[in-house]
PDB file of C-alpha atoms in Angstrom:
ATOM      1  CA  UNK A  10    -148.861 -94.217 135.709  1.00 58.00           C
ATOM      2  CA  UNK A  11    -148.367 -91.249 133.354  1.00 64.00           C
ATOM      3  CA  UNK A  12    -151.570 -89.304 133.130  1.00 67.00           C
ATOM      4  CA  UNK A  13    -151.292 -89.044 129.398  1.00 69.00           C
ATOM      5  CA  UNK A  14    -151.297 -92.892 129.091  1.00 78.00           C
ATOM      6  CA  UNK A  15    -154.042 -93.481 131.639  1.00 75.00           C
ATOM      7  CA  UNK A  16    -156.418 -94.837 128.992  1.00 87.00           C
ATOM      8  CA  UNK A  17    -153.874 -96.924 127.178  1.00 90.00           C
ATOM      9  CA  UNK A  18    -154.419-100.172 129.110  1.00 90.00           C
ATOM     10  CA  UNK A  19    -158.194-100.002 128.700  1.00 90.00           C
ATOM     11  CA  UNK A  20    -157.675 -99.424 124.923  1.00 93.00           C
ATOM     12  CA  UNK A  21    -155.248-102.324 124.791  1.00 94.00           C
ATOM     13  CA  UNK A  22    -157.701-104.626 126.507  1.00 92.00           C
ATOM     14  CA  UNK A  23    -160.583-103.581 124.279  1.00 94.00           C
ATOM     15  CA  UNK A  24    -158.537-104.016 121.058  1.00 95.00           C
ATOM     16  CA  UNK A  25    -156.468-107.094 121.839  1.00 96.00           C
ATOM     17  CA  UNK A  26    -157.933-109.256 124.626  1.00 95.00           C
ATOM     18  CA  UNK A  27    -160.331-111.160 122.348  1.00 95.00           C
ATOM     19  CA  UNK A  28    -157.385-112.637 120.426  1.00 95.00           C
ATOM     20  CA  UNK A  29    -155.763-115.982 121.336  1.00 96.00           C
ATOM     21  CA  UNK A  30    -152.431-115.944 123.195  1.00 97.00           C
ATOM     22  CA  UNK A  31    -151.229-119.505 123.614  1.00 97.00           C
ATOM     23  CA  UNK A  32    -149.388-120.630 126.679  1.00 98.00           C
ATOM     24  CA  UNK A  33    -145.882-121.941 126.330  1.00 98.00           C
ATOM     25  CA  UNK A  34    -145.105-119.377 123.668  1.00 98.00           C
ATOM     26  CA  UNK A  35    -142.236-116.812 123.380  1.00 98.00           C
ATOM     27  CA  UNK A  36    -143.620-113.377 122.453  1.00 98.00           C
ATOM     28  CA  UNK A  37    -140.972-111.108 120.751  1.00 98.00           C
ATOM     29  CA  UNK A  38    -142.180-107.638 121.540  1.00 98.00           C
ATOM     30  CA  UNK A  39    -141.137-104.424 119.816  1.00 98.00           C
ATOM     31  CA  UNK A  40    -141.014-101.420 122.178  1.00 97.00           C
ATOM     32  CA  UNK A  41    -140.609 -97.691 121.452  1.00 97.00           C
ATOM     33  CA  UNK A  42    -137.291 -96.311 120.213  1.00 96.00           C
ATOM     34  CA  UNK A  43    -137.869 -92.982 122.068  1.00 93.00           C
ATOM     35  CA  UNK A  44    -141.419 -91.815 121.965  1.00 94.00           C
ATOM     36  CA  UNK A  45    -143.408 -93.869 124.535  1.00 92.00           C
ATOM     37  CA  UNK A  46    -146.606 -93.308 122.498  1.00 93.00           C
ATOM     38  CA  UNK A  47    -145.263 -95.612 119.839  1.00 96.00           C
ATOM     39  CA  UNK A  48    -146.052 -98.785 121.786  1.00 96.00           C
ATOM     40  CA  UNK A  49    -148.748-100.929 120.231  1.00 97.00           C
ATOM     41  CA  UNK A  50    -151.976-101.971 121.935  1.00 96.00           C
ATOM     42  CA  UNK A  51    -151.174-105.589 121.449  1.00 97.00           C
ATOM     43  CA  UNK A  52    -147.764-105.166 123.036  1.00 98.00           C
ATOM     44  CA  UNK A  53    -149.341-103.547 126.118  1.00 97.00           C
ATOM     45  CA  UNK A  54    -151.793-106.388 126.378  1.00 97.00           C
ATOM     46  CA  UNK A  55    -149.094-109.099 126.116  1.00 98.00           C
ATOM     47  CA  UNK A  56    -146.810-107.296 128.615  1.00 97.00           C
ATOM     48  CA  UNK A  57    -149.643-107.430 131.126  1.00 96.00           C
ATOM     49  CA  UNK A  58    -150.516-110.998 130.333  1.00 97.00           C
ATOM     50  CA  UNK A  59    -146.879-112.451 130.328  1.00 98.00           C
ATOM     51  CA  UNK A  60    -145.842-114.761 133.157  1.00 98.00           C
ATOM     52  CA  UNK A  61    -142.153-113.808 132.553  1.00 98.00           C
ATOM     53  CA  UNK A  62    -140.735-110.649 131.145  1.00 98.00           C
ATOM     54  CA  UNK A  63    -137.277-111.365 129.740  1.00 97.00           C
ATOM     55  CA  UNK A  64    -135.512-108.115 128.884  1.00 96.00           C
ATOM     56  CA  UNK A  65    -132.174-106.645 127.926  1.00 94.00           C
ATOM     57  CA  UNK A  66    -132.209-104.331 130.948  1.00 94.00           C
ATOM     58  CA  UNK A  67    -134.850-104.920 133.618  1.00 95.00           C
ATOM     59  CA  UNK A  68    -134.599-101.437 135.018  1.00 95.00           C
ATOM     60  CA  UNK A  69    -135.147 -99.876 131.674  1.00 94.00           C
ATOM     61  CA  UNK A  70    -138.226-101.996 130.910  1.00 96.00           C
ATOM     62  CA  UNK A  71    -139.630-101.537 134.434  1.00 95.00           C
ATOM     63  CA  UNK A  72    -139.626 -97.731 133.773  1.00 93.00           C
ATOM     64  CA  UNK A  73    -141.430 -98.335 130.459  1.00 93.00           C
ATOM     65  CA  UNK A  74    -144.107-100.442 132.087  1.00 94.00           C
ATOM     66  CA  UNK A  75    -144.634 -98.170 135.045  1.00 92.00           C
ATOM     67  CA  UNK A  76    -145.437 -95.282 132.578  1.00 91.00           C
ATOM     68  CA  UNK A  77    -148.417 -97.365 131.507  1.00 90.00           C
ATOM     69  CA  UNK A  78    -149.351 -98.519 135.020  1.00 90.00           C
ATOM     70  CA  UNK A  79    -148.118-102.066 134.564  1.00 93.00           C
ATOM     71  CA  UNK A  80    -146.462-103.507 137.666  1.00 92.00           C
ATOM     72  CA  UNK A  81    -145.013-106.997 137.793  1.00 94.00           C
ATOM     73  CA  UNK A  82    -143.651-108.896 140.845  1.00 95.00           C
ATOM     74  CA  UNK A  83    -139.893-109.479 141.060  1.00 94.00           C
ATOM     75  CA  UNK A  84    -140.372-113.217 140.227  1.00 94.00           C
ATOM     76  CA  UNK A  85    -141.737-112.271 136.787  1.00 96.00           C
ATOM     77  CA  UNK A  86    -138.569-110.471 135.676  1.00 97.00           C
ATOM     78  CA  UNK A  87    -135.547-112.115 133.928  1.00 97.00           C
ATOM     79  CA  UNK A  88    -132.482-110.311 132.555  1.00 96.00           C
ATOM     80  CA  UNK A  89    -131.421-111.584 129.087  1.00 95.00           C
ATOM     81  CA  UNK A  90    -128.769-109.605 127.303  1.00 92.00           C
ATOM     82  CA  UNK A  91    -125.830-110.130 124.974  1.00 89.00           C
ATOM     83  CA  UNK A  92    -123.533-111.264 127.861  1.00 91.00           C
ATOM     84  CA  UNK A  93    -125.802-113.962 129.229  1.00 93.00           C
ATOM     85  CA  UNK A  94    -128.127-114.782 126.295  1.00 89.00           C
ATOM     86  CA  UNK A  95    -127.093-118.460 125.899  1.00 88.00           C
ATOM     87  CA  UNK A  96    -127.464-119.212 129.679  1.00 92.00           C
ATOM     88  CA  UNK A  97    -130.615-117.159 130.185  1.00 95.00           C
ATOM     89  CA  UNK A  98    -132.204-118.670 127.155  1.00 95.00           C
ATOM     90  CA  UNK A  99    -132.167-122.062 128.897  1.00 96.00           C
ATOM     91  CA  UNK A 100    -134.138-120.577 131.829  1.00 97.00           C
ATOM     92  CA  UNK A 101    -136.699-119.203 129.293  1.00 97.00           C
ATOM     93  CA  UNK A 102    -137.016-122.561 127.612  1.00 98.00           C
ATOM     94  CA  UNK A 103    -137.705-124.221 130.976  1.00 97.00           C
ATOM     95  CA  UNK A 104    -140.443-121.677 131.694  1.00 98.00           C
ATOM     96  CA  UNK A 105    -141.921-122.085 128.252  1.00 98.00           C
ATOM     97  CA  UNK A 106    -141.993-125.855 128.608  1.00 98.00           C
ATOM     98  CA  UNK A 107    -143.821-125.337 131.914  1.00 98.00           C
ATOM     99  CA  UNK A 108    -146.495-123.509 130.012  1.00 98.00           C
ATOM    100  CA  UNK A 109    -145.634-119.900 130.755  1.00 98.00           C
ATOM    101  CA  UNK A 110    -146.073-117.041 128.347  1.00 98.00           C
ATOM    102  CA  UNK A 111    -142.723-115.328 128.058  1.00 98.00           C
ATOM    103  CA  UNK A 112    -142.424-111.855 126.548  1.00 98.00           C
ATOM    104  CA  UNK A 113    -138.987-110.705 125.439  1.00 98.00           C
ATOM    105  CA  UNK A 114    -138.079-107.057 124.880  1.00 97.00           C
ATOM    106  CA  UNK A 115    -134.851-105.269 124.139  1.00 95.00           C
ATOM    107  CA  UNK A 116    -134.164-101.789 125.396  1.00 94.00           C
ATOM    108  CA  UNK A 117    -135.718-100.145 122.345  1.00 94.00           C
ATOM    109  CA  UNK A 118    -137.145-101.214 119.038  1.00 96.00           C
ATOM    110  CA  UNK A 119    -137.538-104.696 117.577  1.00 96.00           C
ATOM    111  CA  UNK A 120    -135.477-107.423 119.313  1.00 96.00           C
ATOM    112  CA  UNK A 121    -133.289-109.912 117.355  1.00 94.00           C
ATOM    113  CA  UNK A 122    -132.092-107.604 114.542  1.00 92.00           C
ATOM    114  CA  UNK A 123    -129.322-105.574 116.063  1.00 89.00           C
ATOM    115  CA  UNK A 124    -130.264-106.142 119.715  1.00 87.00           C
ATOM    116  CA  UNK A 125    -130.184-109.427 121.596  1.00 90.00           C
ATOM    117  CA  UNK A 126    -132.979-111.911 121.050  1.00 94.00           C
ATOM    118  CA  UNK A 127    -132.049-113.812 117.921  1.00 94.00           C
ATOM    119  CA  UNK A 128    -130.391-116.646 119.785  1.00 94.00           C
ATOM    120  CA  UNK A 129    -133.389-116.917 122.162  1.00 96.00           C
ATOM    121  CA  UNK A 130    -135.834-117.037 119.267  1.00 97.00           C
ATOM    122  CA  UNK A 131    -133.705-119.696 117.538  1.00 96.00           C
ATOM    123  CA  UNK A 132    -133.487-121.817 120.729  1.00 96.00           C
ATOM    124  CA  UNK A 133    -137.192-121.750 121.273  1.00 97.00           C
ATOM    125  CA  UNK A 134    -137.946-122.628 117.666  1.00 97.00           C
ATOM    126  CA  UNK A 135    -135.408-125.478 117.820  1.00 97.00           C
ATOM    127  CA  UNK A 136    -137.100-126.823 120.843  1.00 97.00           C
ATOM    128  CA  UNK A 137    -140.416-126.937 119.008  1.00 98.00           C
ATOM    129  CA  UNK A 138    -141.850-124.063 120.895  1.00 98.00           C
ATOM    130  CA  UNK A 139    -143.943-121.321 119.366  1.00 98.00           C
ATOM    131  CA  UNK A 140    -142.353-117.905 118.736  1.00 98.00           C
ATOM    132  CA  UNK A 141    -144.869-115.043 118.180  1.00 98.00           C
ATOM    133  CA  UNK A 142    -143.789-111.701 116.677  1.00 98.00           C
ATOM    134  CA  UNK A 143    -145.405-108.503 117.940  1.00 98.00           C
ATOM    135  CA  UNK A 144    -144.221-105.907 115.414  1.00 97.00           C
ATOM    136  CA  UNK A 145    -143.732-102.306 116.140  1.00 97.00           C
ATOM    137  CA  UNK A 146    -141.065 -99.556 116.325  1.00 97.00           C
ATOM    138  CA  UNK A 147    -137.765-100.078 114.562  1.00 97.00           C
ATOM    139  CA  UNK A 148    -135.058 -97.410 113.965  1.00 96.00           C
ATOM    140  CA  UNK A 149    -134.122 -99.143 110.750  1.00 97.00           C
ATOM    141  CA  UNK A 150    -137.421 -99.022 109.102  1.00 96.00           C
ATOM    142  CA  UNK A 151    -138.182 -95.595 110.501  1.00 97.00           C
ATOM    143  CA  UNK A 152    -135.086 -94.127 108.889  1.00 97.00           C
ATOM    144  CA  UNK A 153    -135.761 -95.941 105.542  1.00 96.00           C
ATOM    145  CA  UNK A 154    -139.280 -94.675 105.422  1.00 96.00           C
ATOM    146  CA  UNK A 155    -138.140 -91.049 105.283  1.00 96.00           C
ATOM    147  CA  UNK A 156    -134.831 -91.280 103.438  1.00 95.00           C
ATOM    148  CA  UNK A 157    -136.412 -92.028 100.106  1.00 92.00           C
ATOM    149  CA  UNK A 158    -133.462 -94.296  99.349  1.00 91.00           C
ATOM    150  CA  UNK A 159    -134.940 -97.821  98.583  1.00 84.00           C
ATOM    151  CA  UNK A 160    -135.566 -98.296  94.910  1.00 68.00           C
ATOM    152  CA  UNK A 161    -138.848 -99.925  94.029  1.00 54.00           C
ATOM    153  CA  UNK A 162    -137.867-101.599  90.754  1.00 49.00           C
ATOM    154  CA  UNK A 163    -137.634-105.345  90.504  1.00 42.00           C
ATOM    155  CA  UNK A 164    -133.966-105.277  89.539  1.00 50.00           C
ATOM    156  CA  UNK A 165    -132.638-102.571  91.864  1.00 57.00           C
ATOM    157  CA  UNK A 166    -134.910-102.739  94.941  1.00 70.00           C
ATOM    158  CA  UNK A 167    -134.271-103.720  98.450  1.00 85.00           C
ATOM    159  CA  UNK A 168    -131.588-102.803 100.955  1.00 92.00           C
ATOM    160  CA  UNK A 169    -128.682-104.198 102.853  1.00 92.00           C
ATOM    161  CA  UNK A 170    -128.519-104.058 106.651  1.00 95.00           C
ATOM    162  CA  UNK A 171    -124.897-103.870 107.831  1.00 95.00           C
ATOM    163  CA  UNK A 172    -125.523-102.787 111.460  1.00 95.00           C
ATOM    164  CA  UNK A 173    -122.590-101.495 113.469  1.00 95.00           C
ATOM    165  CA  UNK A 174    -119.307-101.499 111.493  1.00 94.00           C
ATOM    166  CA  UNK A 175    -116.078-102.656 113.268  1.00 93.00           C
ATOM    167  CA  UNK A 176    -114.609-100.213 115.767  1.00 90.00           C
ATOM    168  CA  UNK A 177    -110.984-100.646 114.687  1.00 92.00           C
ATOM    169  CA  UNK A 178    -109.925 -98.235 111.996  1.00 90.00           C
ATOM    170  CA  UNK A 179    -108.478-100.760 109.616  1.00 91.00           C
ATOM    171  CA  UNK A 180    -111.409-103.127 109.846  1.00 93.00           C
ATOM    172  CA  UNK A 181    -113.879-100.273 109.506  1.00 91.00           C
ATOM    173  CA  UNK A 182    -112.094 -99.065 106.374  1.00 90.00           C
ATOM    174  CA  UNK A 183    -112.234-102.528 104.838  1.00 90.00           C
ATOM    175  CA  UNK A 184    -116.007-102.676 105.651  1.00 91.00           C
ATOM    176  CA  UNK A 185    -116.635 -99.396 103.937  1.00 89.00           C
ATOM    177  CA  UNK A 186    -114.742-100.571 100.847  1.00 86.00           C
ATOM    178  CA  UNK A 187    -117.071-103.574 100.666  1.00 87.00           C
ATOM    179  CA  UNK A 188    -120.073-101.270 100.985  1.00 86.00           C
ATOM    180  CA  UNK A 189    -118.648 -99.093  98.231  1.00 83.00           C
ATOM    181  CA  UNK A 190    -119.025-102.035  95.863  1.00 78.00           C
ATOM    182  CA  UNK A 191    -122.673-102.544  96.961  1.00 83.00           C
ATOM    183  CA  UNK A 192    -124.998-100.677  94.611  1.00 81.00           C
ATOM    184  CA  UNK A 193    -128.102-101.174  96.696  1.00 87.00           C
ATOM    185  CA  UNK A 194    -129.227 -98.985  99.644  1.00 92.00           C
ATOM    186  CA  UNK A 195    -127.236 -99.814 102.769  1.00 95.00           C
ATOM    187  CA  UNK A 196    -128.268 -99.175 106.414  1.00 97.00           C
ATOM    188  CA  UNK A 197    -125.775 -98.769 109.238  1.00 97.00           C
ATOM    189  CA  UNK A 198    -126.138 -98.041 112.930  1.00 97.00           C
ATOM    190  CA  UNK A 199    -123.631 -95.980 114.928  1.00 97.00           C
ATOM    191  CA  UNK A 200    -123.130 -94.660 118.513  1.00 96.00           C
ATOM    192  CA  UNK A 201    -122.482 -90.997 119.231  1.00 96.00           C
ATOM    193  CA  UNK A 202    -118.940 -91.424 120.293  1.00 96.00           C
ATOM    194  CA  UNK A 203    -118.052 -93.097 116.949  1.00 95.00           C
ATOM    195  CA  UNK A 204    -120.142 -91.135 114.474  1.00 97.00           C
ATOM    196  CA  UNK A 205    -117.338 -88.685 113.620  1.00 96.00           C
ATOM    197  CA  UNK A 206    -114.971 -91.580 112.839  1.00 95.00           C
ATOM    198  CA  UNK A 207    -117.584 -93.271 110.696  1.00 95.00           C
ATOM    199  CA  UNK A 208    -118.271 -90.024 108.821  1.00 96.00           C
ATOM    200  CA  UNK A 209    -114.556 -89.579 108.112  1.00 95.00           C
ATOM    201  CA  UNK A 210    -114.345 -93.109 106.706  1.00 94.00           C
ATOM    202  CA  UNK A 211    -117.473 -92.679 104.574  1.00 94.00           C
ATOM    203  CA  UNK A 212    -115.938 -89.671 102.838  1.00 93.00           C
ATOM    204  CA  UNK A 213    -114.390 -92.265 100.509  1.00 90.00           C
ATOM    205  CA  UNK A 214    -117.884 -92.674  98.998  1.00 90.00           C
ATOM    206  CA  UNK A 215    -117.628 -89.102  97.564  1.00 91.00           C
ATOM    207  CA  UNK A 216    -120.897 -87.677  96.231  1.00 90.00           C
ATOM    208  CA  UNK A 217    -122.961 -90.768  97.120  1.00 92.00           C
ATOM    209  CA  UNK A 218    -125.964 -89.437  99.102  1.00 94.00           C
ATOM    210  CA  UNK A 219    -126.176 -90.415 102.781  1.00 96.00           C
ATOM    211  CA  UNK A 220    -129.092 -89.832 105.131  1.00 98.00           C
ATOM    212  CA  UNK A 221    -128.161 -89.336 108.861  1.00 97.00           C
ATOM    213  CA  UNK A 222    -131.139 -89.974 111.120  1.00 98.00           C
ATOM    214  CA  UNK A 223    -130.396 -88.945 114.745  1.00 97.00           C
ATOM    215  CA  UNK A 224    -132.509 -89.378 117.887  1.00 97.00           C
ATOM    216  CA  UNK A 225    -135.448 -90.798 115.864  1.00 97.00           C
ATOM    217  CA  UNK A 226    -138.904 -90.150 117.495  1.00 97.00           C
ATOM    218  CA  UNK A 227    -137.375 -88.134 120.296  1.00 96.00           C
ATOM    219  CA  UNK A 228    -137.555 -84.406 121.051  1.00 94.00           C
ATOM    220  CA  UNK A 229    -134.349 -83.494 119.185  1.00 94.00           C
ATOM    221  CA  UNK A 230    -134.900 -85.788 116.168  1.00 97.00           C
ATOM    222  CA  UNK A 231    -132.841 -84.674 113.194  1.00 97.00           C
ATOM    223  CA  UNK A 232    -132.775 -86.108 109.673  1.00 97.00           C
ATOM    224  CA  UNK A 233    -130.529 -84.768 106.939  1.00 97.00           C
ATOM    225  CA  UNK A 234    -129.284 -86.010 103.583  1.00 97.00           C
ATOM    226  CA  UNK A 235    -125.801 -84.961 102.412  1.00 96.00           C
ATOM    227  CA  UNK A 236    -123.063 -86.199 100.002  1.00 95.00           C
ATOM    228  CA  UNK A 237    -120.850 -88.725 101.955  1.00 95.00           C
ATOM    229  CA  UNK A 238    -117.859 -86.370 101.550  1.00 95.00           C
ATOM    230  CA  UNK A 239    -119.688 -83.608 103.380  1.00 96.00           C
ATOM    231  CA  UNK A 240    -120.749 -85.612 106.429  1.00 96.00           C
ATOM    232  CA  UNK A 241    -117.730 -84.952 108.662  1.00 96.00           C
ATOM    233  CA  UNK A 242    -117.843 -81.208 108.050  1.00 96.00           C
ATOM    234  CA  UNK A 243    -121.612 -81.103 108.813  1.00 97.00           C
ATOM    235  CA  UNK A 244    -121.087 -82.862 112.146  1.00 97.00           C
ATOM    236  CA  UNK A 245    -118.283 -80.463 113.093  1.00 96.00           C
ATOM    237  CA  UNK A 246    -120.432 -77.352 112.562  1.00 96.00           C
ATOM    238  CA  UNK A 247    -122.468 -78.072 115.705  1.00 96.00           C
ATOM    239  CA  UNK A 248    -121.331 -80.394 118.669  1.00 93.00           C
ATOM    240  CA  UNK A 249    -124.983 -81.247 119.334  1.00 95.00           C
ATOM    241  CA  UNK A 250    -125.116 -83.029 115.953  1.00 96.00           C
ATOM    242  CA  UNK A 251    -122.902 -85.793 117.350  1.00 96.00           C
ATOM    243  CA  UNK A 252    -125.305 -86.606 120.186  1.00 95.00           C
ATOM    244  CA  UNK A 253    -127.727 -89.490 120.270  1.00 94.00           C
ATOM    245  CA  UNK A 254    -128.007 -92.822 118.461  1.00 95.00           C
ATOM    246  CA  UNK A 255    -127.698 -92.761 114.641  1.00 98.00           C
ATOM    247  CA  UNK A 256    -129.147 -94.631 111.669  1.00 98.00           C
ATOM    248  CA  UNK A 257    -127.022 -94.037 108.562  1.00 98.00           C
ATOM    249  CA  UNK A 258    -128.570 -94.729 105.156  1.00 97.00           C
ATOM    250  CA  UNK A 259    -126.341 -95.003 102.166  1.00 96.00           C
ATOM    251  CA  UNK A 260    -128.447 -94.315  99.133  1.00 93.00           C
ATOM    252  CA  UNK A 261    -128.176 -96.677  96.144  1.00 89.00           C
ATOM    253  CA  UNK A 262    -125.569 -95.975  93.468  1.00 80.00           C
ATOM    254  CA  UNK A 263    -127.247 -94.459  90.465  1.00 69.00           C
ATOM    255  CA  UNK A 264    -126.898 -96.625  87.356  1.00 61.00           C
ATOM    256  CA  UNK A 265    -124.520 -95.012  84.867  1.00 60.00           C
ATOM    257  CA  UNK A 266    -125.213 -94.709  81.147  1.00 57.00           C
ATOM    258  CA  UNK A 267    -122.592 -97.399  80.669  1.00 59.00           C
ATOM    259  CA  UNK A 268    -124.417 -99.786  83.019  1.00 66.00           C
ATOM    260  CA  UNK A 269    -127.814 -99.112  81.401  1.00 67.00           C
ATOM    261  CA  UNK A 270    -126.346 -99.804  77.924  1.00 76.00           C
ATOM    262  CA  UNK A 271    -124.496-102.848  79.240  1.00 77.00           C
ATOM    263  CA  UNK A 272    -127.735-104.403  80.528  1.00 79.00           C
ATOM    264  CA  UNK A 273    -129.401-103.818  77.207  1.00 82.00           C
ATOM    265  CA  UNK A 274    -126.474-105.442  75.281  1.00 86.00           C
ATOM    266  CA  UNK A 275    -126.272-108.248  77.857  1.00 87.00           C
ATOM    267  CA  UNK A 276    -129.940-109.230  77.285  1.00 86.00           C
ATOM    268  CA  UNK A 277    -129.391-109.558  73.599  1.00 87.00           C
ATOM    269  CA  UNK A 278    -126.123-111.541  73.973  1.00 90.00           C
ATOM    270  CA  UNK A 279    -127.734-113.957  76.455  1.00 88.00           C
ATOM    271  CA  UNK A 280    -130.161-115.099  73.748  1.00 87.00           C
ATOM    272  CA  UNK A 281    -127.133-116.438  71.714  1.00 85.00           C
ATOM    273  CA  UNK A 282    -124.209-117.030  74.074  1.00 89.00           C
ATOM    274  CA  UNK A 283    -123.446-118.785  77.469  1.00 90.00           C
ATOM    275  CA  UNK A 284    -123.701-116.563  80.485  1.00 90.00           C
ATOM    276  CA  UNK A 285    -119.974-115.931  81.076  1.00 90.00           C
ATOM    277  CA  UNK A 286    -119.281-115.168  77.459  1.00 90.00           C
ATOM    278  CA  UNK A 287    -122.207-112.767  77.255  1.00 89.00           C
ATOM    279  CA  UNK A 288    -121.109-110.959  80.399  1.00 90.00           C
ATOM    280  CA  UNK A 289    -117.548-110.575  79.150  1.00 90.00           C
ATOM    281  CA  UNK A 290    -118.539-109.257  75.803  1.00 90.00           C
ATOM    282  CA  UNK A 291    -121.214-106.881  77.205  1.00 87.00           C
ATOM    283  CA  UNK A 292    -118.533-105.442  79.579  1.00 84.00           C
ATOM    284  CA  UNK A 293    -115.958-105.092  76.759  1.00 85.00           C
ATOM    285  CA  UNK A 294    -118.431-103.442  74.377  1.00 85.00           C
ATOM    286  CA  UNK A 295    -120.004-100.955  76.768  1.00 81.00           C
ATOM    287  CA  UNK A 296    -117.519-100.453  79.671  1.00 78.00           C
ATOM    288  CA  UNK A 297    -120.164-101.338  82.223  1.00 76.00           C
ATOM    289  CA  UNK A 298    -118.805-103.088  85.454  1.00 74.00           C
ATOM    290  CA  UNK A 299    -118.471-106.808  84.876  1.00 79.00           C
ATOM    291  CA  UNK A 300    -119.612-107.783  88.379  1.00 75.00           C
ATOM    292  CA  UNK A 301    -122.871-105.838  88.046  1.00 73.00           C
ATOM    293  CA  UNK A 302    -123.491-107.460  84.605  1.00 82.00           C
ATOM    294  CA  UNK A 303    -122.743-110.885  86.043  1.00 83.00           C
ATOM    295  CA  UNK A 304    -125.257-110.430  88.887  1.00 75.00           C
ATOM    296  CA  UNK A 305    -127.880-109.202  86.379  1.00 80.00           C
ATOM    297  CA  UNK A 306    -127.261-112.124  84.107  1.00 84.00           C
ATOM    298  CA  UNK A 307    -127.865-114.606  86.996  1.00 83.00           C
ATOM    299  CA  UNK A 308    -131.085-112.753  87.783  1.00 76.00           C
ATOM    300  CA  UNK A 309    -132.202-112.912  84.195  1.00 77.00           C
ATOM    301  CA  UNK A 310    -131.377-116.630  84.009  1.00 76.00           C
ATOM    302  CA  UNK A 311    -133.378-117.256  87.158  1.00 72.00           C
ATOM    303  CA  UNK A 312    -136.372-115.586  85.719  1.00 66.00           C
ATOM    304  CA  UNK A 313    -136.317-117.477  82.424  1.00 65.00           C
TER     305      UNK A 313
END
């Protein structure tokens, strides 16, 4: 056990042991994305309590648990990753149906979003078994929380999670073109050996602000916001900047004066005309993008 975490298990027991943890339930447990101190007290308690620990990499998770003084017999461990998720999920279902508490963890962060776990959770739910989330660390929300990129207005809020883009150049270029048409904040993930290629492709977004978050919560964490066209040059200035796992946040596209005027005109026209006619006229009168006006018209109709 790490000396700095010696009191963690006592704190976890004091904080979480009084809660109810049903048997025959799948516990989807978020784990640290780098800094071990980011584990939650409830996660520590459930990891001790679980009859089976299903994990993306048993060696990685064993190292995490040992840091906190948790030691599980070999029979309690089950590997479940992207290459065996369907088969291993059946083993998990059998153990759940036998009344075991099964905790699932990925290598880092919250399972089932970009990491394995979604198929397991779906299989358990389809079998009528309880699936319990234990929230915690996530590189996606960590990056968004400091990027200042998610608008809070009712009409322009939210974000799009695109995950890892295709590795082939042509497919990646096509994916970036689709993102270029998305006015909301977009979140991508990228590996160190592909970040330079992604940055070169994102240069097509020009002055659109992009936040690069590298090695989040770790010793060499680095977060910077630059125009998309400047990303490749920034990475080339220092080889260390290409190391580590990346979260890439594309900031939302600022509404142009034409768009703002188009929305105002659209609202007036919708009071007198059918939706498609109102959108066409608003676009012709103001020069605002027709697709944005059409989406806004649908939203306005839904609210009325």
